[in-house]
PDB file of C-alpha atoms in Angstrom:
ATOM      1  CA  MET C   1      18.664   5.386   6.510  1.00 35.00           C
ATOM      2  CA  ALA C   2      16.058   5.257   3.819  1.00 42.00           C
ATOM      3  CA  ARG C   3      15.070   8.599   2.214  1.00 50.00           C
ATOM      4  CA  GLN C   4      11.514   9.727   2.312  1.00 56.00           C
ATOM      5  CA  PRO C   5      10.087   9.405  -1.212  1.00 76.00           C
ATOM      6  CA  THR C   6       8.396  12.562  -2.562  1.00 87.00           C
ATOM      7  CA  TYR C   7       7.892  11.736  -6.252  1.00 91.00           C
ATOM      8  CA  LEU C   8       4.719   9.990  -7.427  1.00 92.00           C
ATOM      9  CA  LEU C   9       4.619   7.903 -10.691  1.00 91.00           C
ATOM     10  CA  ALA C  10       2.592   9.375 -13.507  1.00 93.00           C
ATOM     11  CA  PRO C  11      -0.888   7.579 -13.974  1.00 92.00           C
ATOM     12  CA  ASN C  12       0.564   6.209 -17.227  1.00 91.00           C
ATOM     13  CA  PHE C  13       3.562   6.748 -19.404  1.00 92.00           C
ATOM     14  CA  HIS C  14       1.904   8.407 -22.316  1.00 91.00           C
ATOM     15  CA  PHE C  15       2.155  12.117 -21.269  1.00 94.00           C
ATOM     16  CA  LYS C  16       4.668  14.171 -23.120  1.00 94.00           C
ATOM     17  CA  PRO C  17       6.762  16.904 -21.532  1.00 94.00           C
ATOM     18  CA  ASP C  18       6.237  20.579 -22.534  1.00 86.00           C
ATOM     19  CA  THR C  19       3.067  19.777 -24.608  1.00 88.00           C
ATOM     20  CA  GLY C  20       1.343  17.525 -22.116  1.00 91.00           C
ATOM     21  CA  PRO C  21      -1.004  18.279 -19.252  1.00 94.00           C
ATOM     22  CA  ILE C  22       1.625  17.542 -16.492  1.00 96.00           C
ATOM     23  CA  ALA C  23       3.726  20.633 -16.001  1.00 96.00           C
ATOM     24  CA  LEU C  24       5.441  22.733 -13.341  1.00 96.00           C
ATOM     25  CA  GLY C  25       3.135  25.211 -11.711  1.00 95.00           C
ATOM     26  CA  ASN C  26      -0.195  23.446 -12.431  1.00 96.00           C
ATOM     27  CA  ILE C  27      -2.614  23.180  -9.596  1.00 97.00           C
ATOM     28  CA  LEU C  28      -4.524  20.039  -8.960  1.00 96.00           C
ATOM     29  CA  ALA C  29      -7.604  18.896  -7.011  1.00 95.00           C
ATOM     30  CA  ASP C  30      -6.439  15.323  -6.812  1.00 94.00           C
ATOM     31  CA  PRO C  31      -2.819  14.458  -6.091  1.00 94.00           C
ATOM     32  CA  LEU C  32      -3.115  11.179  -8.076  1.00 93.00           C
ATOM     33  CA  ARG C  33      -4.548  12.786 -11.143  1.00 95.00           C
ATOM     34  CA  PRO C  34      -1.902  15.249 -12.291  1.00 96.00           C
ATOM     35  CA  HIS C  35      -3.249  15.182 -15.879  1.00 95.00           C
ATOM     36  CA  ARG C  36      -6.394  16.973 -14.682  1.00 95.00           C
ATOM     37  CA  PRO C  37      -5.189  20.436 -13.608  1.00 96.00           C
ATOM     38  CA  LEU C  38      -7.570  23.195 -12.229  1.00 96.00           C
ATOM     39  CA  THR C  39      -5.246  25.909 -13.459  1.00 95.00           C
ATOM     40  CA  THR C  40      -2.039  26.139 -15.439  1.00 95.00           C
ATOM     41  CA  VAL C  41       0.602  28.860 -15.673  1.00 93.00           C
ATOM     42  CA  ASP C  42       1.988  30.601 -18.701  1.00 90.00           C
ATOM     43  CA  VAL C  43       5.588  29.796 -19.593  1.00 88.00           C
ATOM     44  CA  GLY C  44       6.554  33.497 -19.391  1.00 89.00           C
ATOM     45  CA  ILE C  45       5.067  33.936 -15.964  1.00 90.00           C
ATOM     46  CA  LEU C  46       6.643  30.711 -14.848  1.00 91.00           C
ATOM     47  CA  LYS C  47       9.978  32.174 -15.786  1.00 89.00           C
ATOM     48  CA  ASN C  48       9.519  35.619 -14.307  1.00 90.00           C
ATOM     49  CA  ALA C  49       7.355  35.104 -11.203  1.00 91.00           C
ATOM     50  CA  TYR C  50       8.333  31.664 -10.015  1.00 94.00           C
ATOM     51  CA  PRO C  51      11.543  30.281  -8.350  1.00 93.00           C
ATOM     52  CA  ASP C  52      14.498  29.216 -10.419  1.00 94.00           C
ATOM     53  CA  ILE C  53      14.177  25.812 -12.000  1.00 95.00           C
ATOM     54  CA  GLU C  54      17.014  23.372 -11.464  1.00 95.00           C
ATOM     55  CA  THR C  55      17.595  20.481 -13.844  1.00 95.00           C
ATOM     56  CA  THR C  56      19.685  17.354 -13.190  1.00 95.00           C
ATOM     57  CA  THR C  57      20.229  14.285 -15.399  1.00 95.00           C
ATOM     58  CA  ASP C  58      21.036  10.710 -14.435  1.00 93.00           C
ATOM     59  CA  TYR C  59      22.154   8.435 -17.197  1.00 95.00           C
ATOM     60  CA  ASN C  60      21.430   4.622 -17.748  1.00 94.00           C
ATOM     61  CA  TYR C  61      18.856   4.710 -14.960  1.00 91.00           C
ATOM     62  CA  SER C  62      17.258   1.517 -13.790  1.00 91.00           C
ATOM     63  CA  ILE C  63      14.631   0.899 -11.075  1.00 88.00           C
ATOM     64  CA  LEU C  64      13.563  -2.587  -9.972  1.00 85.00           C
ATOM     65  CA  ARG C  65      10.711  -2.995  -7.438  1.00 80.00           C
ATOM     66  CA  GLY C  66       9.200  -6.262  -6.180  1.00 80.00           C
ATOM     67  CA  LYS C  67       6.403  -7.096  -3.820  1.00 77.00           C
ATOM     68  CA  SER C  68       4.830 -10.307  -2.678  1.00 77.00           C
ATOM     69  CA  SER C  69       2.422 -11.540  -0.034  1.00 77.00           C
ATOM     70  CA  ASN C  70       1.312 -14.973   1.117  1.00 75.00           C
ATOM     71  CA  LEU C  71      -1.487 -16.249   3.358  1.00 72.00           C
ATOM     72  CA  SER C  72      -1.770 -19.803   4.503  1.00 70.00           C
ATOM     73  CA  MET C  73      -4.040 -21.474   7.040  1.00 69.00           C
ATOM     74  CA  ALA C  74      -4.482 -25.025   8.242  1.00 68.00           C
ATOM     75  CA  VAL C  75      -7.087 -26.802  10.356  1.00 65.00           C
ATOM     76  CA  TRP C  76      -6.666 -30.116  12.163  1.00 62.00           C
ATOM     77  CA  ALA C  77      -9.440 -32.040  13.770  1.00 63.00           C
ATOM     78  CA  GLN C  78      -9.568 -35.326  15.718  1.00 58.00           C
ATOM     79  CA  PHE C  79     -12.858 -37.274  15.659  1.00 56.00           C
ATOM     80  CA  VAL C  80     -13.471 -40.011  18.261  1.00 54.00           C
ATOM     81  CA  GLN C  81     -10.081 -41.585  18.935  1.00 56.00           C
ATOM     82  CA  THR C  82      -8.810 -42.895  15.741  1.00 59.00           C
ATOM     83  CA  ILE C  83      -9.799 -40.622  12.830  1.00 64.00           C
ATOM     84  CA  SER C  84      -8.051 -37.266  12.156  1.00 71.00           C
ATOM     85  CA  ALA C  85      -8.397 -34.785   9.382  1.00 69.00           C
ATOM     86  CA  LYS C  86      -6.454 -31.843   7.974  1.00 67.00           C
ATOM     87  CA  ILE C  87      -7.639 -29.015   5.786  1.00 73.00           C
ATOM     88  CA  SER C  88      -5.200 -26.425   4.542  1.00 76.00           C
ATOM     89  CA  GLY C  89      -5.055 -23.634   2.020  1.00 77.00           C
ATOM     90  CA  GLU C  90      -2.604 -21.064   0.731  1.00 79.00           C
ATOM     91  CA  ARG C  91      -2.772 -18.081  -1.658  1.00 80.00           C
ATOM     92  CA  GLY C  92      -0.309 -15.378  -2.679  1.00 83.00           C
ATOM     93  CA  ASN C  93       0.363 -12.500  -5.036  1.00 83.00           C
ATOM     94  CA  SER C  94       3.567 -11.083  -6.460  1.00 82.00           C
ATOM     95  CA  LEU C  95       4.347  -7.985  -8.531  1.00 83.00           C
ATOM     96  CA  TYR C  96       7.686  -7.166 -10.026  1.00 84.00           C
ATOM     97  CA  THR C  97       8.416  -4.054 -12.036  1.00 89.00           C
ATOM     98  CA  ASN C  98      11.520  -3.018 -13.860  1.00 91.00           C
ATOM     99  CA  TYR C  99      11.941   0.520 -15.419  1.00 92.00           C
ATOM    100  CA  ASN C 100      14.925   1.192 -17.616  1.00 94.00           C
ATOM    101  CA  MET C 101      15.815   4.505 -19.276  1.00 94.00           C
ATOM    102  CA  ASP C 102      18.780   5.987 -21.075  1.00 95.00           C
ATOM    103  CA  ALA C 103      18.376   9.122 -19.033  1.00 95.00           C
ATOM    104  CA  LEU C 104      16.202  10.504 -16.299  1.00 94.00           C
ATOM    105  CA  GLU C 105      15.947  14.291 -16.327  1.00 95.00           C
ATOM    106  CA  THR C 106      14.551  15.924 -13.126  1.00 95.00           C
ATOM    107  CA  SER C 107      13.352  19.603 -13.165  1.00 95.00           C
ATOM    108  CA  TYR C 108      12.177  21.233  -9.970  1.00 95.00           C
ATOM    109  CA  PHE C 109      11.629  24.612  -8.253  1.00 96.00           C
ATOM    110  CA  VAL C 110      14.710  25.440  -6.132  1.00 95.00           C
ATOM    111  CA  THR C 111      12.488  26.948  -3.506  1.00 94.00           C
ATOM    112  CA  ASP C 112       8.781  27.219  -2.854  1.00 94.00           C
ATOM    113  CA  PRO C 113       6.771  29.839  -4.814  1.00 94.00           C
ATOM    114  CA  THR C 114       6.147  33.021  -2.819  1.00 93.00           C
ATOM    115  CA  LEU C 115       3.115  33.394  -0.529  1.00 92.00           C
ATOM    116  CA  GLU C 116       1.845  36.196  -2.777  1.00 93.00           C
ATOM    117  CA  GLU C 117       1.945  34.049  -5.885  1.00 93.00           C
ATOM    118  CA  ILE C 118       0.196  31.127  -4.094  1.00 93.00           C
ATOM    119  CA  GLU C 119      -2.511  33.502  -2.781  1.00 93.00           C
ATOM    120  CA  SER C 120      -2.995  34.802  -6.334  1.00 93.00           C
ATOM    121  CA  ARG C 121      -3.329  31.299  -7.802  1.00 94.00           C
ATOM    122  CA  ILE C 122      -5.887  29.981  -5.229  1.00 93.00           C
ATOM    123  CA  LYS C 123      -8.192  32.947  -5.970  1.00 93.00           C
ATOM    124  CA  ALA C 124      -9.076  31.327  -9.339  1.00 94.00           C
ATOM    125  CA  PRO C 125     -12.848  30.360  -9.382  1.00 94.00           C
ATOM    126  CA  ARG C 126     -12.190  26.690 -10.043  1.00 94.00           C
ATOM    127  CA  VAL C 127      -9.585  26.450  -7.262  1.00 94.00           C
ATOM    128  CA  GLN C 128     -11.987  28.296  -4.875  1.00 92.00           C
ATOM    129  CA  ALA C 129     -14.883  25.932  -5.744  1.00 92.00           C
ATOM    130  CA  THR C 130     -12.682  22.877  -5.099  1.00 92.00           C
ATOM    131  CA  MET C 131     -11.339  24.203  -1.751  1.00 89.00           C
ATOM    132  CA  LYS C 132     -14.869  24.985  -0.539  1.00 87.00           C
ATOM    133  CA  ALA C 133     -16.245  21.527  -1.520  1.00 80.00           C
ATOM    134  CA  GLY C 134     -15.390  20.049   1.937  1.00 69.00           C
ATOM    135  CA  ARG C 135     -17.718  17.648   3.664  1.00 66.00           C
ATOM    136  CA  MET C 136     -18.021  19.753   6.709  1.00 68.00           C
ATOM    137  CA  PRO C 137     -18.909  23.499   6.869  1.00 65.00           C
ATOM    138  CA  GLY C 138     -15.827  25.708   7.529  1.00 63.00           C
ATOM    139  CA  LEU C 139     -13.298  23.076   6.432  1.00 75.00           C
ATOM    140  CA  ARG C 140     -11.443  23.516   3.241  1.00 83.00           C
ATOM    141  CA  GLN C 141     -10.136  20.906   0.855  1.00 90.00           C
ATOM    142  CA  PRO C 142      -6.413  21.157   0.028  1.00 93.00           C
ATOM    143  CA  VAL C 143      -5.090  21.655  -3.495  1.00 95.00           C
ATOM    144  CA  TYR C 144      -1.743  20.741  -4.909  1.00 96.00           C
ATOM    145  CA  MET C 145       0.867  22.409  -7.146  1.00 96.00           C
ATOM    146  CA  ILE C 146       3.366  20.497  -9.292  1.00 96.00           C
ATOM    147  CA  THR C 147       6.888  21.638  -8.164  1.00 96.00           C
ATOM    148  CA  GLY C 148       8.947  18.931  -9.833  1.00 95.00           C
ATOM    149  CA  VAL C 149       8.767  16.590 -12.864  1.00 95.00           C
ATOM    150  CA  MET C 150      10.880  13.686 -14.040  1.00 95.00           C
ATOM    151  CA  VAL C 151      11.229  13.037 -17.712  1.00 96.00           C
ATOM    152  CA  ALA C 152      12.342   9.612 -18.912  1.00 95.00           C
ATOM    153  CA  LYS C 153      14.347   9.377 -22.231  1.00 95.00           C
ATOM    154  CA  GLY C 154      14.644   6.119 -23.905  1.00 95.00           C
ATOM    155  CA  PHE C 155      12.135   4.636 -21.529  1.00 94.00           C
ATOM    156  CA  ALA C 156      11.270   0.855 -21.424  1.00 94.00           C
ATOM    157  CA  ALA C 157       9.250  -1.099 -18.806  1.00 91.00           C
ATOM    158  CA  LEU C 158       8.787  -4.755 -17.811  1.00 90.00           C
ATOM    159  CA  GLN C 159       6.077  -5.736 -15.397  1.00 85.00           C
ATOM    160  CA  GLU C 160       5.319  -9.250 -14.167  1.00 87.00           C
ATOM    161  CA  LYS C 161       2.317 -10.237 -12.057  1.00 84.00           C
ATOM    162  CA  GLY C 162       1.683 -13.618 -10.413  1.00 83.00           C
ATOM    163  CA  LYS C 163      -1.048 -15.301  -8.403  1.00 83.00           C
ATOM    164  CA  HIS C 164      -1.058 -18.717  -6.925  1.00 77.00           C
ATOM    165  CA  ARG C 165      -3.578 -20.810  -4.843  1.00 82.00           C
ATOM    166  CA  ALA C 166      -3.326 -24.207  -3.309  1.00 80.00           C
ATOM    167  CA  GLY C 167      -5.473 -26.389  -1.096  1.00 79.00           C
ATOM    168  CA  GLU C 168      -5.131 -29.739   0.628  1.00 74.00           C
ATOM    169  CA  VAL C 169      -7.499 -32.199   2.341  1.00 72.00           C
ATOM    170  CA  ALA C 170      -6.128 -35.233   4.150  1.00 73.00           C
ATOM    171  CA  ILE C 171      -7.945 -37.855   6.276  1.00 71.00           C
ATOM    172  CA  SER C 172      -6.253 -40.683   8.193  1.00 70.00           C
ATOM    173  CA  ASN C 173      -7.547 -43.552  10.285  1.00 66.00           C
ATOM    174  CA  TYR C 174      -6.072 -46.135  12.581  1.00 63.00           C
ATOM    175  CA  ILE C 175      -7.903 -49.391  13.312  1.00 60.00           C
ATOM    176  CA  PRO C 176      -6.819 -51.582  16.157  1.00 60.00           C
ATOM    177  CA  THR C 177      -6.345 -55.330  15.204  1.00 57.00           C
ATOM    178  CA  PRO C 178      -4.731 -58.329  17.040  1.00 62.00           C
ATOM    179  CA  ALA C 179      -1.698 -57.734  14.880  1.00 57.00           C
ATOM    180  CA  GLY C 180      -1.508 -54.097  15.890  1.00 57.00           C
ATOM    181  CA  ASP C 181      -2.898 -50.826  14.572  1.00 56.00           C
ATOM    182  CA  VAL C 182      -3.539 -50.637  10.834  1.00 52.00           C
ATOM    183  CA  GLY C 183      -3.563 -47.185   9.255  1.00 59.00           C
ATOM    184  CA  PHE C 184      -5.056 -45.827   5.997  1.00 59.00           C
ATOM    185  CA  GLY C 185      -5.716 -42.371   4.668  1.00 63.00           C
ATOM    186  CA  ALA C 186      -6.438 -40.206   1.715  1.00 67.00           C
ATOM    187  CA  ASP C 187      -4.857 -36.908   0.552  1.00 70.00           C
ATOM    188  CA  LEU C 188      -6.159 -34.509  -2.022  1.00 70.00           C
ATOM    189  CA  THR C 189      -4.123 -31.559  -3.182  1.00 76.00           C
ATOM    190  CA  LYS C 190      -5.084 -28.972  -5.748  1.00 74.00           C
ATOM    191  CA  SER C 191      -3.101 -25.822  -6.852  1.00 76.00           C
ATOM    192  CA  ALA C 192      -3.355 -23.193  -9.555  1.00 79.00           C
ATOM    193  CA  SER C 193      -1.223 -20.329 -10.623  1.00 78.00           C
ATOM    194  CA  THR C 194      -1.360 -17.462 -13.209  1.00 80.00           C
ATOM    195  CA  GLU C 195       1.306 -15.286 -14.551  1.00 79.00           C
ATOM    196  CA  GLN C 196       1.238 -12.125 -16.653  1.00 80.00           C
ATOM    197  CA  SER C 197       4.110 -10.284 -18.266  1.00 82.00           C
ATOM    198  CA  ASP C 198       4.069  -6.994 -20.098  1.00 84.00           C
ATOM    199  CA  THR C 199       6.958  -5.139 -21.675  1.00 87.00           C
ATOM    200  CA  TRP C 200       6.988  -1.956 -23.796  1.00 83.00           C
ATOM    201  CA  LYS C 201       9.319   0.826 -24.900  1.00 90.00           C
ATOM    202  CA  ALA C 202       8.274   4.487 -25.307  1.00 90.00           C
ATOM    203  CA  GLY C 203       8.640   6.126 -28.799  1.00 89.00           C
ATOM    204  CA  GLY C 204       9.756   9.425 -27.175  1.00 92.00           C
ATOM    205  CA  ASP C 205      10.293  11.337 -24.012  1.00 95.00           C
ATOM    206  CA  VAL C 206       7.672  10.783 -21.339  1.00 95.00           C
ATOM    207  CA  ILE C 207       6.681  12.152 -17.939  1.00 96.00           C
ATOM    208  CA  PHE C 208       7.841   9.478 -15.398  1.00 94.00           C
ATOM    209  CA  ALA C 209       7.053  11.073 -12.123  1.00 94.00           C
ATOM    210  CA  TYR C 210       6.034  14.338 -10.421  1.00 95.00           C
ATOM    211  CA  GLN C 211       6.472  16.172  -7.098  1.00 95.00           C
ATOM    212  CA  LEU C 212       3.680  18.245  -5.310  1.00 95.00           C
ATOM    213  CA  LEU C 213       3.285  21.109  -2.918  1.00 95.00           C
ATOM    214  CA  LYS C 214       0.243  20.705  -0.665  1.00 95.00           C
ATOM    215  CA  ILE C 215      -1.694  24.007  -0.117  1.00 94.00           C
ATOM    216  CA  GLU C 216      -4.253  24.337   2.614  1.00 92.00           C
ATOM    217  CA  LEU C 217      -6.346  27.016   4.275  1.00 88.00           C
ATOM    218  CA  LYS C 218      -6.241  26.700   8.079  1.00 84.00           C
ATOM    219  CA  GLY C 219      -8.179  28.460  10.850  1.00 75.00           C
ATOM    220  CA  TRP C 220     -11.947  29.021  11.611  1.00 72.00           C
ATOM    221  CA  LYS C 221     -12.480  32.804  11.545  1.00 70.00           C
ATOM    222  CA  GLU C 222      -9.344  34.002   9.802  1.00 71.00           C
ATOM    223  CA  LYS C 223      -7.967  31.577   7.155  1.00 78.00           C
ATOM    224  CA  LYS C 224      -4.241  31.269   6.819  1.00 87.00           C
ATOM    225  CA  ILE C 225      -2.419  29.575   3.982  1.00 89.00           C
ATOM    226  CA  LYS C 226      -0.227  26.636   4.936  1.00 90.00           C
ATOM    227  CA  TYR C 227       1.849  24.773   2.397  1.00 87.00           C
ATOM    228  CA  ASP C 228       4.568  22.072   2.509  1.00 90.00           C
ATOM    229  CA  GLU C 229       5.999  19.307   0.353  1.00 90.00           C
ATOM    230  CA  LEU C 230       3.588  16.399  -0.054  1.00 88.00           C
ATOM    231  CA  ARG C 231       4.700  13.124   1.299  1.00 83.00           C
ATOM    232  CA  HIS C 232       2.194  10.676   0.115  1.00 77.00           C
ATOM    233  CA  LYS C 233       1.976   6.950   0.956  1.00 75.00           C
ATOM    234  CA  SER C 234       2.058   6.336  -2.863  1.00 67.00           C
ATOM    235  CA  ALA C 235       5.225   8.169  -3.414  1.00 69.00           C
ATOM    236  CA  PHE C 236       7.702   6.063  -5.376  1.00 65.00           C
ATOM    237  CA  LEU C 237      11.069   7.775  -5.194  1.00 59.00           C
ATOM    238  CA  SER C 238      13.002  10.892  -4.072  1.00 50.00           C
ATOM    239  CA  LYS C 239      15.110  13.223  -6.071  1.00 47.00           C
ATOM    240  CA  ASP C 240      18.249  11.311  -5.256  1.00 46.00           C
ATOM    241  CA  ASP C 241      16.773   7.869  -4.754  1.00 46.00           C
ATOM    242  CA  GLU C 242      19.263   5.076  -4.600  1.00 42.00           C
ATOM    243  CA  ASN C 243      17.026   2.083  -4.544  1.00 42.00           C
ATOM    244  CA  ASP C 244      17.041   1.849  -0.816  1.00 43.00           C
ATOM    245  CA  GLU C 245      15.728  -1.468   0.472  1.00 41.00           C
ATOM    246  CA  GLU C 246      12.200  -1.526   1.725  1.00 42.00           C
ATOM    247  CA  ASP C 247      10.928  -3.485   4.667  1.00 43.00           C
ATOM    248  CA  ASP C 248       9.866  -6.913   3.724  1.00 40.00           C
ATOM    249  CA  GLU C 249       6.271  -7.775   4.099  1.00 39.00           C
ATOM    250  CA  ASP C 250       5.713 -10.098   7.021  1.00 40.00           C
ATOM    251  CA  GLU C 251       4.329 -13.410   5.985  1.00 37.00           C
ATOM    252  CA  ILE C 252       0.854 -14.138   7.416  1.00 36.00           C
ATOM    253  CA  MET C 253       0.194 -17.674   8.498  1.00 40.00           C
ATOM    254  CA  GLY C 254      -2.575 -19.107  10.623  1.00 43.00           C
ATOM    255  CA  GLN C 255      -3.186 -22.455  12.292  1.00 42.00           C
ATOM    256  CA  VAL C 256      -6.173 -23.810  14.079  1.00 39.00           C
ATOM    257  CA  THR C 257      -6.281 -27.033  16.003  1.00 39.00           C
ATOM    258  CA  ALA C 258      -9.453 -28.802  17.185  1.00 39.00           C
ATOM    259  CA  SER C 259      -9.903 -32.081  19.073  1.00 42.00           C
ATOM    260  CA  VAL C 260     -12.834 -33.922  20.608  1.00 42.00           C
ATOM    261  CA  VAL C 261     -12.825 -34.122  24.489  1.00 41.00           C
ATOM    262  CA  GLY C 262     -13.571 -37.671  25.753  1.00 44.00           C
ATOM    263  CA  GLU C 263     -13.753 -39.381  29.041  1.00 42.00           C
ATOM    264  CA  ASP C 264     -10.007 -40.185  28.918  1.00 47.00           C
ATOM    265  CA  ASN C 265      -8.811 -36.570  28.401  1.00 46.00           C
ATOM    266  CA  LEU C 266     -11.358 -34.527  30.271  1.00 43.00           C
ATOM    267  CA  PRO C 267      -9.561 -32.864  33.219  1.00 44.00           C
ATOM    268  CA  ILE C 268     -10.798 -33.562  36.681  1.00 44.00           C
ATOM    269  CA  SER C 269     -13.173 -30.943  38.084  1.00 44.00           C
ATOM    270  CA  HIS C 270     -12.506 -29.035  41.293  1.00 47.00           C
ATOM    271  CA  SER C 271     -15.471 -27.934  43.379  1.00 45.00           C
ATOM    272  CA  THR C 272     -15.286 -25.283  46.006  1.00 45.00           C
ATOM    273  CA  GLY C 273     -18.260 -23.785  47.789  1.00 47.00           C
ATOM    274  CA  GLY C 274     -20.801 -24.628  45.086  1.00 48.00           C
ATOM    275  CA  VAL C 275     -18.527 -23.519  42.233  1.00 45.00           C
ATOM    276  CA  THR C 276     -17.131 -26.028  39.751  1.00 48.00           C
ATOM    277  CA  THR C 277     -14.012 -25.264  37.732  1.00 49.00           C
ATOM    278  CA  VAL C 278     -12.787 -27.227  34.758  1.00 46.00           C
ATOM    279  CA  GLU C 279      -9.422 -26.336  33.269  1.00 50.00           C
ATOM    280  CA  LEU C 280      -8.623 -27.086  29.554  1.00 45.00           C
ATOM    281  CA  GLY C 281      -5.501 -26.512  27.516  1.00 48.00           C
ATOM    282  CA  GLU C 282      -1.842 -26.155  28.409  1.00 54.00           C
ATOM    283  CA  GLY C 283       0.528 -23.370  29.223  1.00 55.00           C
ATOM    284  CA  GLU C 284      -0.536 -19.827  28.264  1.00 52.00           C
ATOM    285  CA  ARG C 285      -3.500 -21.239  26.293  1.00 47.00           C
ATOM    286  CA  ARG C 286      -4.872 -22.892  29.424  1.00 50.00           C
ATOM    287  CA  ILE C 287      -8.473 -21.709  30.162  1.00 45.00           C
ATOM    288  CA  ALA C 288     -10.778 -22.279  33.075  1.00 47.00           C
ATOM    289  CA  CYS C 289     -14.501 -22.932  32.726  1.00 46.00           C
ATOM    290  CA  ILE C 290     -16.442 -21.893  35.852  1.00 43.00           C
ATOM    291  CA  ALA C 291     -19.998 -23.063  36.596  1.00 45.00           C
ATOM    292  CA  ALA C 292     -22.038 -22.178  39.717  1.00 44.00           C
ATOM    293  CA  VAL C 293     -24.038 -24.976  41.249  1.00 44.00           C
ATOM    294  CA  ASP C 294     -27.537 -24.193  42.380  1.00 45.00           C
ATOM    295  CA  THR C 295     -27.599 -26.129  45.734  1.00 44.00           C
ATOM    296  CA  GLU C 296     -31.253 -25.284  46.288  1.00 44.00           C
ATOM    297  CA  TYR C 297     -32.324 -28.011  43.759  1.00 40.00           C
ATOM    298  CA  ASN C 298     -29.743 -30.605  44.623  1.00 44.00           C
TER     299      ASN C 298
END
């Protein structure tokens, strides 16, 4: 069973541990902008008033992620009885990322901070202003506290992006002759693809990912503090991620068929009590066209 990811990747890999803006105890307005804290906490207070900090290290750590999507569609049409045409197109995108590091050091609070400490932190003017900036009166915006950070040592990354597009137009015709049907046609195909590859290595230790505690004020008359570990859709990995396989994206394909109805393929109509019914199609795609006949003007 796949683990629920809780760590989000840093916006970029230029932030340093200890001296950078992403640190344990910081409170944020935006969970995806950890480098823009509303308030920070002094190292001495962090040691005395906050939970114990556990640190684990994984060596020779490598993470490979890949994602691709593809969309294709084709349209066939038959004109008169002998000419047919086909128009089709396809486009797709792919993204592959490989992160390698000599060591990945994870530091996190063993437990949640106390309710008293959280209450004290959200009383800060900047935090109060952010929480009261909700779109509806009485509702409060959540804020987020950094409760875990991952530091990459000897970090290197490789990222490859690809796009491709293809299109096809085909026309065929059959002409009856005394010697039999003679066919001819034309087919035009065009495709294009682009690829981009970036690779780099960090010159020192960098913040790789971070974990958040979501803090909210609930209730209408009497506000109560609610907090829990944030599980965001953008989360990349968990504390003990083992590169669990993700569900493959379903390939999206479409197909449309069109043909001209003539005298030889128009179904026979059925008339009952001034109502005419014409059935078209086959199987589950069979449809009935119903028309009422006004007998007053017949």
